[in-house]
Amino acid sequence: MAIDSDSFKQSLLPSFLYSSAPNSFSLDRLLNANSPAFSASRSTIPDAPAASSSPSIKARTFMIPSPNEPGKKIEMYSPQFYAACTFGGILSCGLTHMAVTPLDLVKCNMQIDPAKYKSISSGFGVLLKEQGVRGFFRGWVPTLLGYSAQGACKFGFYEFFKKYYSDLAGPEYFAKYKTLIYLAGSASAEVIADVALCPFEAVKVRVQTQPGFARGLSDGLPKFVRSEGAVGLYKGIVPLWGRQIPYTMMKFASFETIVEMIYKYGIPTPKEQCSKSLQLGVSFAGGYVAGVFCAIVSHPADNLVSFLNNAKGATVGDAVKKLGLWGLFTRGLPLRIVMIGTLTGAQWGIYDAFKVFVGLPTTGGVAPAPAAVEPAKA
């Protein structure tokens, strides 16, 4: 018996991501709730949608149809839209960071004990000899949970703040200063995202760099709290902000810019006429290039985070004294470039693939049109 593909696709998604057209929420509907036209239409036809009673609402409401599902829509910038972006962020960050746990494990140990872990290849050899194959995935649970929480806040709040700051600026200033809006939106989102990530990151680094400390999150978290208190989980929050905020600002602003340039100069066909597979390929390519820039600007803070979370009572001054300025900027950098480039490309690919799956457009690529200027009257 054949399975209907649309029904199968719908069954994989939580129902709250879609709102049926008659019950779809719009800001204009809320703002016009007290208008006479609205009140009259509601008293005459109790179940009539707001859009049918006010042509202006229908004209200003932008609906995105879900994949091949008539009658089901996700409205841009609606609660369902932000829920979809949040869920896409969970998938993109949680799964990708978990997948590169072996690389992250070697990187952290190279930062903490460079005498023992002298290079990428020797680092893998040392881990394999001392801990076996299972040792490569030590700390995968706090990695998965921590970066899932971070991804939810990072992508969900980025879409929110980008829209919020764009509305404050208006169409004309958005067209002129869109990169600044991307930077401000991503920085605002990352401040929140790192609060969610920090406790998991602290336990992850301790588990990965101190063999015998704990097997994972379930026994590592209570042991960490007993040793340094609950406040100790946030000991690395400032260096984490120092690492992640520049990283995320570069990740989103450069991605938006690179994707826009690819569609403008590299692909002769307008984005809306490109196939979905080509659009997702552009998302991965733009994400990979953005990831290389991200790794470079955030690497010194990454070394600080690893050092502080590994050594009890350590300070930033201790890290600089031991690693040196050159080591702070370069130790573990080649591995991190490979890891973060691949990671960021995959994240954007997964995030946009999920958006396409639920019927939303991919991120970036279409520069907003400047506000129309009325011709001067003679």
mmCIF file of C-alpha atoms in Angstrom, residues 11-363:
data_model
loop_
_atom_site.group_PDB
_atom_site.id
_atom_site.type_symbol
_atom_site.label_atom_id
_atom_site.label_comp_id
_atom_site.label_asym_id
_atom_site.label_seq_id
_atom_site.Cartn_x
_atom_site.Cartn_y
_atom_site.Cartn_z
ATOM 1 C CA SER A 11 3.346 13.488 10.419
ATOM 2 C CA LEU A 12 7.020 14.269 11.069
ATOM 3 C CA LEU A 13 6.344 17.863 12.097
ATOM 4 C CA PRO A 14 4.740 19.186 15.280
ATOM 5 C CA SER A 15 1.327 20.603 14.469
ATOM 6 C CA PHE A 16 2.018 23.923 16.207
ATOM 7 C CA LEU A 17 4.373 24.890 13.363
ATOM 8 C CA TYR A 18 1.369 25.355 11.095
ATOM 9 C CA SER A 19 -1.638 27.561 11.459
ATOM 10 C CA SER A 20 -4.622 27.045 9.222
ATOM 11 C CA ALA A 21 -5.592 30.062 7.140
ATOM 12 C CA PRO A 22 -8.931 30.785 8.883
ATOM 13 C CA ASN A 23 -7.262 30.974 12.297
ATOM 14 C CA SER A 24 -3.929 32.517 11.302
ATOM 15 C CA PHE A 25 -2.783 35.305 13.579
ATOM 16 C CA SER A 26 -1.608 38.630 12.199
ATOM 17 C CA LEU A 27 -0.466 41.804 13.880
ATOM 18 C CA ASP A 28 -2.762 43.856 11.674
ATOM 19 C CA ARG A 29 -5.735 41.797 12.830
ATOM 20 C CA LEU A 30 -4.861 42.553 16.440
ATOM 21 C CA LEU A 31 -4.338 46.249 15.776
ATOM 22 C CA ASN A 32 -7.648 46.528 13.926
ATOM 23 C CA ALA A 33 -9.611 44.490 16.478
ATOM 24 C CA ASN A 34 -11.497 47.576 17.688
ATOM 25 C CA SER A 35 -12.303 48.998 14.251
ATOM 26 C CA PRO A 36 -15.993 49.245 13.231
ATOM 27 C CA ALA A 37 -15.454 47.074 10.154
ATOM 28 C CA PHE A 38 -13.905 44.352 12.266
ATOM 29 C CA SER A 39 -16.619 44.514 14.929
ATOM 30 C CA ALA A 40 -19.400 44.383 12.355
ATOM 31 C CA SER A 41 -17.906 41.435 10.539
ATOM 32 C CA ARG A 42 -17.382 39.542 13.790
ATOM 33 C CA SER A 43 -20.936 40.119 14.957
ATOM 34 C CA THR A 44 -22.383 39.020 11.613
ATOM 35 C CA ILE A 45 -20.112 36.055 10.897
ATOM 36 C CA PRO A 46 -18.576 34.726 14.145
ATOM 37 C CA ASP A 47 -15.998 32.518 12.474
ATOM 38 C CA ALA A 48 -14.970 34.846 9.634
ATOM 39 C CA PRO A 49 -11.215 35.497 9.375
ATOM 40 C CA ALA A 50 -9.980 39.033 9.838
ATOM 41 C CA ALA A 51 -8.394 39.048 6.394
ATOM 42 C CA SER A 52 -11.783 38.649 4.700
ATOM 43 C CA SER A 53 -13.249 41.705 6.432
ATOM 44 C CA SER A 54 -10.375 44.051 5.709
ATOM 45 C CA PRO A 55 -8.646 44.160 2.315
ATOM 46 C CA SER A 56 -5.735 46.082 3.834
ATOM 47 C CA ILE A 57 -4.969 43.219 6.188
ATOM 48 C CA LYS A 58 -4.934 40.721 3.361
ATOM 49 C CA ALA A 59 -2.599 42.924 1.347
ATOM 50 C CA ARG A 60 -0.092 43.277 4.174
ATOM 51 C CA THR A 61 -0.112 39.681 5.392
ATOM 52 C CA PHE A 62 2.623 37.573 3.809
ATOM 53 C CA MET A 63 1.844 33.858 3.998
ATOM 54 C CA ILE A 64 4.231 31.032 3.112
ATOM 55 C CA PRO A 65 2.531 27.774 2.076
ATOM 56 C CA SER A 66 3.830 24.635 3.717
ATOM 57 C CA PRO A 67 5.135 21.890 1.395
ATOM 58 C CA ASN A 68 2.253 20.712 -0.778
ATOM 59 C CA GLU A 69 -0.260 21.125 2.032
ATOM 60 C CA PRO A 70 -3.291 23.108 0.875
ATOM 61 C CA GLY A 71 -4.967 24.987 3.691
ATOM 62 C CA LYS A 72 -1.882 24.924 5.939
ATOM 63 C CA LYS A 73 0.417 27.919 6.080
ATOM 64 C CA ILE A 74 3.239 29.437 8.136
ATOM 65 C CA GLU A 75 3.013 33.196 8.277
ATOM 66 C CA MET A 76 6.327 35.013 8.158
ATOM 67 C CA TYR A 77 7.330 36.393 11.577
ATOM 68 C CA SER A 78 4.410 34.711 13.303
ATOM 69 C CA PRO A 79 4.847 32.591 16.461
ATOM 70 C CA GLN A 80 4.846 29.506 14.205
ATOM 71 C CA PHE A 81 7.648 31.022 12.104
ATOM 72 C CA TYR A 82 9.852 31.615 15.155
ATOM 73 C CA ALA A 83 9.012 28.140 16.486
ATOM 74 C CA ALA A 84 10.168 26.625 13.193
ATOM 75 C CA CYS A 85 13.407 28.641 13.259
ATOM 76 C CA THR A 86 14.029 27.613 16.868
ATOM 77 C CA PHE A 87 13.526 23.934 16.082
ATOM 78 C CA GLY A 88 15.762 24.237 13.024
ATOM 79 C CA GLY A 89 18.442 25.764 15.249
ATOM 80 C CA ILE A 90 18.231 22.821 17.640
ATOM 81 C CA LEU A 91 18.804 20.387 14.791
ATOM 82 C CA SER A 92 21.569 22.368 13.111
ATOM 83 C CA CYS A 93 23.709 23.085 16.189
ATOM 84 C CA GLY A 94 23.050 20.039 18.371
ATOM 85 C CA LEU A 95 23.619 17.398 15.700
ATOM 86 C CA THR A 96 26.653 19.031 14.081
ATOM 87 C CA HIS A 97 28.529 19.698 17.317
ATOM 88 C CA MET A 98 27.871 16.162 18.491
ATOM 89 C CA ALA A 99 29.167 14.786 15.173
ATOM 90 C CA VAL A 100 32.527 16.586 15.541
ATOM 91 C CA THR A 101 33.034 15.552 19.180
ATOM 92 C CA PRO A 102 36.284 13.646 18.329
ATOM 93 C CA LEU A 103 37.788 16.740 16.689
ATOM 94 C CA ASP A 104 36.665 18.931 19.573
ATOM 95 C CA LEU A 105 38.154 16.474 22.050
ATOM 96 C CA VAL A 106 41.572 16.586 20.382
ATOM 97 C CA LYS A 107 41.423 20.386 20.057
ATOM 98 C CA CYS A 108 40.646 20.896 23.747
ATOM 99 C CA ASN A 109 43.483 18.594 24.807
ATOM 100 C CA MET A 110 45.928 20.314 22.439
ATOM 101 C CA GLN A 111 45.013 23.616 24.103
ATOM 102 C CA ILE A 112 45.359 22.257 27.638
ATOM 103 C CA ASP A 113 48.382 19.938 27.287
ATOM 104 C CA PRO A 114 50.392 20.840 24.150
ATOM 105 C CA ALA A 115 53.416 18.865 25.344
ATOM 106 C CA LYS A 116 51.419 15.640 25.217
ATOM 107 C CA TYR A 117 49.090 16.447 22.303
ATOM 108 C CA LYS A 118 51.591 17.950 19.884
ATOM 109 C CA SER A 119 49.588 17.717 16.662
ATOM 110 C CA ILE A 120 46.245 16.582 15.285
ATOM 111 C CA SER A 121 47.498 13.165 14.197
ATOM 112 C CA SER A 122 49.474 12.502 17.371
ATOM 113 C CA GLY A 123 46.517 13.707 19.435
ATOM 114 C CA PHE A 124 44.241 11.103 17.894
ATOM 115 C CA GLY A 125 46.967 8.491 18.427
ATOM 116 C CA VAL A 126 47.334 9.336 22.117
ATOM 117 C CA LEU A 127 43.571 9.190 22.689
ATOM 118 C CA LEU A 128 43.236 5.898 20.831
ATOM 119 C CA LYS A 129 46.095 4.331 22.804
ATOM 120 C CA GLU A 130 44.962 5.527 26.238
ATOM 121 C CA GLN A 131 41.166 5.428 25.967
ATOM 122 C CA GLY A 132 40.257 3.367 22.923
ATOM 123 C CA VAL A 133 37.655 4.219 20.312
ATOM 124 C CA ARG A 134 35.027 5.031 22.949
ATOM 125 C CA GLY A 135 37.285 7.783 24.234
ATOM 126 C CA PHE A 136 36.735 9.786 21.051
ATOM 127 C CA PHE A 137 33.120 10.450 22.027
ATOM 128 C CA ARG A 138 33.656 11.320 25.687
ATOM 129 C CA GLY A 139 31.454 14.282 26.561
ATOM 130 C CA TRP A 140 28.996 13.844 23.703
ATOM 131 C CA VAL A 141 25.913 14.219 25.933
ATOM 132 C CA PRO A 142 26.727 17.695 27.326
ATOM 133 C CA THR A 143 27.808 18.627 23.806
ATOM 134 C CA LEU A 144 24.473 17.565 22.300
ATOM 135 C CA LEU A 145 22.291 19.129 24.997
ATOM 136 C CA GLY A 146 24.346 22.294 25.418
ATOM 137 C CA TYR A 147 24.616 23.153 21.750
ATOM 138 C CA SER A 148 20.993 22.208 21.104
ATOM 139 C CA ALA A 149 19.952 24.787 23.706
ATOM 140 C CA GLN A 150 22.390 27.276 22.241
ATOM 141 C CA GLY A 151 21.180 26.659 18.684
ATOM 142 C CA ALA A 152 17.557 27.139 19.684
ATOM 143 C CA CYS A 153 18.314 30.564 21.153
ATOM 144 C CA LYS A 154 20.888 31.537 18.519
ATOM 145 C CA PHE A 155 18.720 31.016 15.430
ATOM 146 C CA GLY A 156 15.338 31.746 16.979
ATOM 147 C CA PHE A 157 16.384 35.023 18.590
ATOM 148 C CA TYR A 158 18.464 36.037 15.560
ATOM 149 C CA GLU A 159 15.375 35.928 13.364
ATOM 150 C CA PHE A 160 13.468 37.870 16.020
ATOM 151 C CA PHE A 161 16.095 40.567 16.571
ATOM 152 C CA LYS A 162 16.811 40.923 12.839
ATOM 153 C CA LYS A 163 13.123 41.667 12.239
ATOM 154 C CA TYR A 164 12.910 43.906 15.318
ATOM 155 C CA TYR A 165 15.935 46.035 14.410
ATOM 156 C CA SER A 166 14.867 46.155 10.746
ATOM 157 C CA ASP A 167 11.482 47.513 11.742
ATOM 158 C CA LEU A 168 13.127 50.131 13.961
ATOM 159 C CA ALA A 169 15.407 51.227 11.114
ATOM 160 C CA GLY A 170 12.767 51.223 8.388
ATOM 161 C CA PRO A 171 13.186 50.042 4.759
ATOM 162 C CA GLU A 172 15.486 52.869 3.632
ATOM 163 C CA TYR A 173 17.973 52.590 6.496
ATOM 164 C CA PHE A 174 17.822 48.803 6.447
ATOM 165 C CA ALA A 175 18.942 48.832 2.810
ATOM 166 C CA LYS A 176 21.867 51.132 3.707
ATOM 167 C CA TYR A 177 22.930 49.509 6.983
ATOM 168 C CA LYS A 178 21.733 45.921 6.761
ATOM 169 C CA THR A 179 25.143 44.526 7.758
ATOM 170 C CA LEU A 180 25.012 46.501 11.015
ATOM 171 C CA ILE A 181 21.536 45.093 11.641
ATOM 172 C CA TYR A 182 22.807 41.545 11.031
ATOM 173 C CA LEU A 183 25.659 42.197 13.483
ATOM 174 C CA ALA A 184 23.382 43.677 16.153
ATOM 175 C CA GLY A 185 20.760 40.935 15.787
ATOM 176 C CA SER A 186 23.274 38.094 15.997
ATOM 177 C CA ALA A 187 25.117 39.642 18.968
ATOM 178 C CA SER A 188 21.848 40.093 20.882
ATOM 179 C CA ALA A 189 20.851 36.505 20.198
ATOM 180 C CA GLU A 190 24.218 35.076 21.242
ATOM 181 C CA VAL A 191 24.203 36.826 24.624
ATOM 182 C CA ILE A 192 21.076 34.822 25.462
ATOM 183 C CA ALA A 193 22.280 31.624 23.783
ATOM 184 C CA ASP A 194 25.503 31.489 25.820
ATOM 185 C CA VAL A 195 23.617 31.653 29.105
ATOM 186 C CA ALA A 196 21.977 28.392 28.033
ATOM 187 C CA LEU A 197 25.248 26.855 26.816
ATOM 188 C CA CYS A 198 27.686 27.794 29.595
ATOM 189 C CA PRO A 199 26.906 25.110 32.241
ATOM 190 C CA PHE A 200 27.070 22.320 29.665
ATOM 191 C CA GLU A 201 30.312 23.698 28.196
ATOM 192 C CA ALA A 202 31.948 23.781 31.645
ATOM 193 C CA VAL A 203 31.135 20.124 32.322
ATOM 194 C CA LYS A 204 32.072 19.075 28.769
ATOM 195 C CA VAL A 205 35.563 20.576 28.951
ATOM 196 C CA ARG A 206 36.215 19.049 32.382
ATOM 197 C CA VAL A 207 35.059 15.592 31.233
ATOM 198 C CA GLN A 208 37.088 15.760 28.023
ATOM 199 C CA THR A 209 40.365 17.075 29.450
ATOM 200 C CA GLN A 210 40.529 15.302 32.815
ATOM 201 C CA PRO A 211 40.330 11.510 32.356
ATOM 202 C CA GLY A 212 38.678 9.908 35.346
ATOM 203 C CA PHE A 213 36.791 13.049 36.366
ATOM 204 C CA ALA A 214 33.455 11.658 35.172
ATOM 205 C CA ARG A 215 31.930 9.490 32.467
ATOM 206 C CA GLY A 216 29.611 12.190 31.191
ATOM 207 C CA LEU A 217 26.951 14.721 32.142
ATOM 208 C CA SER A 218 24.945 12.620 34.604
ATOM 209 C CA ASP A 219 27.828 12.165 37.046
ATOM 210 C CA GLY A 220 29.978 15.089 35.854
ATOM 211 C CA LEU A 221 27.449 17.846 36.598
ATOM 212 C CA PRO A 222 26.854 16.911 40.280
ATOM 213 C CA LYS A 223 30.590 16.428 40.812
ATOM 214 C CA PHE A 224 31.366 19.807 39.249
ATOM 215 C CA VAL A 225 28.755 21.552 41.421
ATOM 216 C CA ARG A 226 30.070 19.871 44.599
ATOM 217 C CA SER A 227 33.586 20.981 43.732
ATOM 218 C CA GLU A 228 32.996 24.579 42.633
ATOM 219 C CA GLY A 229 29.375 25.341 43.431
ATOM 220 C CA ALA A 230 26.585 26.216 41.026
ATOM 221 C CA VAL A 231 28.212 29.595 40.380
ATOM 222 C CA GLY A 232 31.281 27.763 39.076
ATOM 223 C CA LEU A 233 29.237 26.582 36.104
ATOM 224 C CA TYR A 234 29.267 30.182 34.894
ATOM 225 C CA LYS A 235 32.929 30.881 35.653
ATOM 226 C CA GLY A 236 33.657 30.868 31.947
ATOM 227 C CA ILE A 237 30.678 32.984 30.826
ATOM 228 C CA VAL A 238 32.717 36.121 30.036
ATOM 229 C CA PRO A 239 35.348 34.271 27.956
ATOM 230 C CA LEU A 240 32.490 32.317 26.378
ATOM 231 C CA TRP A 241 30.832 35.583 25.353
ATOM 232 C CA GLY A 242 34.243 36.730 24.134
ATOM 233 C CA ARG A 243 34.473 33.628 21.948
ATOM 234 C CA GLN A 244 30.881 33.183 20.822
ATOM 235 C CA ILE A 245 29.663 36.750 20.259
ATOM 236 C CA PRO A 246 32.380 37.649 17.689
ATOM 237 C CA TYR A 247 31.968 34.152 16.224
ATOM 238 C CA THR A 248 28.211 34.523 15.823
ATOM 239 C CA MET A 249 28.400 38.092 14.532
ATOM 240 C CA MET A 250 30.835 36.906 11.868
ATOM 241 C CA LYS A 251 28.774 33.761 11.234
ATOM 242 C CA PHE A 252 25.525 35.545 10.462
ATOM 243 C CA ALA A 253 26.718 38.822 8.929
ATOM 244 C CA SER A 254 29.300 37.215 6.640
ATOM 245 C CA PHE A 255 26.885 34.430 5.678
ATOM 246 C CA GLU A 256 24.168 36.906 4.693
ATOM 247 C CA THR A 257 26.707 38.968 2.720
ATOM 248 C CA ILE A 258 28.384 35.982 1.011
ATOM 249 C CA VAL A 259 25.073 34.398 -0.011
ATOM 250 C CA GLU A 260 23.828 37.709 -1.383
ATOM 251 C CA MET A 261 27.045 38.074 -3.417
ATOM 252 C CA ILE A 262 26.787 34.496 -4.744
ATOM 253 C CA TYR A 263 23.293 35.118 -6.061
ATOM 254 C CA LYS A 264 24.243 38.562 -7.361
ATOM 255 C CA TYR A 265 27.523 37.724 -9.105
ATOM 256 C CA GLY A 266 27.863 33.943 -9.302
ATOM 257 C CA ILE A 267 24.429 32.709 -10.350
ATOM 258 C CA PRO A 268 22.694 34.361 -13.317
ATOM 259 C CA THR A 269 19.259 33.107 -12.261
ATOM 260 C CA PRO A 270 17.290 35.000 -9.568
ATOM 261 C CA LYS A 271 17.114 33.140 -6.274
ATOM 262 C CA GLU A 272 13.376 32.511 -6.420
ATOM 263 C CA GLN A 273 13.851 30.747 -9.766
ATOM 264 C CA CYS A 274 16.688 28.503 -8.534
ATOM 265 C CA SER A 275 15.970 24.916 -7.505
ATOM 266 C CA LYS A 276 15.801 24.138 -3.803
ATOM 267 C CA SER A 277 18.860 21.883 -4.084
ATOM 268 C CA LEU A 278 20.888 24.734 -5.592
ATOM 269 C CA GLN A 279 19.711 27.121 -2.883
ATOM 270 C CA LEU A 280 20.766 24.642 -0.185
ATOM 271 C CA GLY A 281 24.143 24.222 -1.910
ATOM 272 C CA VAL A 282 24.604 27.988 -1.755
ATOM 273 C CA SER A 283 23.691 27.915 1.941
ATOM 274 C CA PHE A 284 26.364 25.279 2.647
ATOM 275 C CA ALA A 285 29.042 27.086 0.611
ATOM 276 C CA GLY A 286 28.271 30.435 2.219
ATOM 277 C CA GLY A 287 28.267 28.816 5.652
ATOM 278 C CA TYR A 288 31.637 27.121 5.108
ATOM 279 C CA VAL A 289 33.382 30.334 4.052
ATOM 280 C CA ALA A 290 31.763 32.204 6.932
ATOM 281 C CA GLY A 291 32.960 29.471 9.303
ATOM 282 C CA VAL A 292 36.606 30.023 8.355
ATOM 283 C CA PHE A 293 36.309 33.694 9.312
ATOM 284 C CA CYS A 294 34.471 32.706 12.502
ATOM 285 C CA ALA A 295 37.263 30.374 13.620
ATOM 286 C CA ILE A 296 39.948 33.024 13.207
ATOM 287 C CA VAL A 297 38.215 35.860 15.088
ATOM 288 C CA SER A 298 37.032 33.708 18.002
ATOM 289 C CA HIS A 299 40.040 31.445 18.528
ATOM 290 C CA PRO A 300 41.871 33.364 21.314
ATOM 291 C CA ALA A 301 38.747 33.307 23.462
ATOM 292 C CA ASP A 302 38.291 29.603 22.686
ATOM 293 C CA ASN A 303 41.732 28.920 24.165
ATOM 294 C CA LEU A 304 40.789 30.929 27.257
ATOM 295 C CA VAL A 305 37.531 29.001 27.741
ATOM 296 C CA SER A 306 39.335 25.653 27.552
ATOM 297 C CA PHE A 307 42.053 26.783 29.965
ATOM 298 C CA LEU A 308 39.705 28.292 32.568
ATOM 299 C CA ASN A 309 37.273 25.365 32.591
ATOM 300 C CA ASN A 310 40.117 22.864 32.963
ATOM 301 C CA ALA A 311 42.034 24.499 35.828
ATOM 302 C CA LYS A 312 40.273 25.170 39.133
ATOM 303 C CA GLY A 313 40.742 28.756 40.274
ATOM 304 C CA ALA A 314 42.590 29.808 37.111
ATOM 305 C CA THR A 315 42.334 33.387 35.822
ATOM 306 C CA VAL A 316 42.673 35.022 32.412
ATOM 307 C CA GLY A 317 46.078 36.318 33.483
ATOM 308 C CA ASP A 318 47.222 32.769 34.250
ATOM 309 C CA ALA A 319 46.124 31.658 30.788
ATOM 310 C CA VAL A 320 47.958 34.475 29.018
ATOM 311 C CA LYS A 321 51.084 33.847 31.085
ATOM 312 C CA LYS A 322 51.152 30.129 30.335
ATOM 313 C CA LEU A 323 50.033 30.164 26.702
ATOM 314 C CA GLY A 324 51.608 33.451 25.614
ATOM 315 C CA LEU A 325 49.980 35.835 23.161
ATOM 316 C CA TRP A 326 51.165 33.876 20.110
ATOM 317 C CA GLY A 327 49.916 30.607 21.563
ATOM 318 C CA LEU A 328 46.635 32.247 22.498
ATOM 319 C CA PHE A 329 45.986 33.128 18.841
ATOM 320 C CA THR A 330 47.484 30.086 17.102
ATOM 321 C CA ARG A 331 47.413 26.988 19.330
ATOM 322 C CA GLY A 332 44.955 24.528 17.796
ATOM 323 C CA LEU A 333 43.919 27.037 15.092
ATOM 324 C CA PRO A 334 44.368 24.835 11.944
ATOM 325 C CA LEU A 335 42.201 22.095 13.423
ATOM 326 C CA ARG A 336 39.612 24.626 14.535
ATOM 327 C CA ILE A 337 39.451 26.175 11.047
ATOM 328 C CA VAL A 338 38.692 22.770 9.530
ATOM 329 C CA MET A 339 36.234 21.926 12.288
ATOM 330 C CA ILE A 340 34.388 25.264 12.391
ATOM 331 C CA GLY A 341 34.301 25.668 8.601
ATOM 332 C CA THR A 342 32.691 22.259 8.164
ATOM 333 C CA LEU A 343 30.499 22.780 11.211
ATOM 334 C CA THR A 344 29.165 26.164 10.124
ATOM 335 C CA GLY A 345 28.542 25.013 6.553
ATOM 336 C CA ALA A 346 26.628 21.996 7.813
ATOM 337 C CA GLN A 347 24.663 24.116 10.283
ATOM 338 C CA TRP A 348 23.428 26.500 7.630
ATOM 339 C CA GLY A 349 22.677 23.560 5.320
ATOM 340 C CA ILE A 350 20.610 21.760 7.964
ATOM 341 C CA TYR A 351 18.886 24.943 9.151
ATOM 342 C CA ASP A 352 17.824 26.004 5.662
ATOM 343 C CA ALA A 353 16.909 22.437 4.716
ATOM 344 C CA PHE A 354 14.492 22.345 7.633
ATOM 345 C CA LYS A 355 13.052 25.721 6.644
ATOM 346 C CA VAL A 356 12.488 24.431 3.115
ATOM 347 C CA PHE A 357 10.949 21.251 4.539
ATOM 348 C CA VAL A 358 8.286 23.246 6.401
ATOM 349 C CA GLY A 359 7.683 25.575 3.449
ATOM 350 C CA LEU A 360 9.803 28.592 4.387
ATOM 351 C CA PRO A 361 12.389 30.271 2.126
ATOM 352 C CA THR A 362 16.125 29.777 2.670
ATOM 353 C CA THR A 363 18.072 32.454 4.517
#
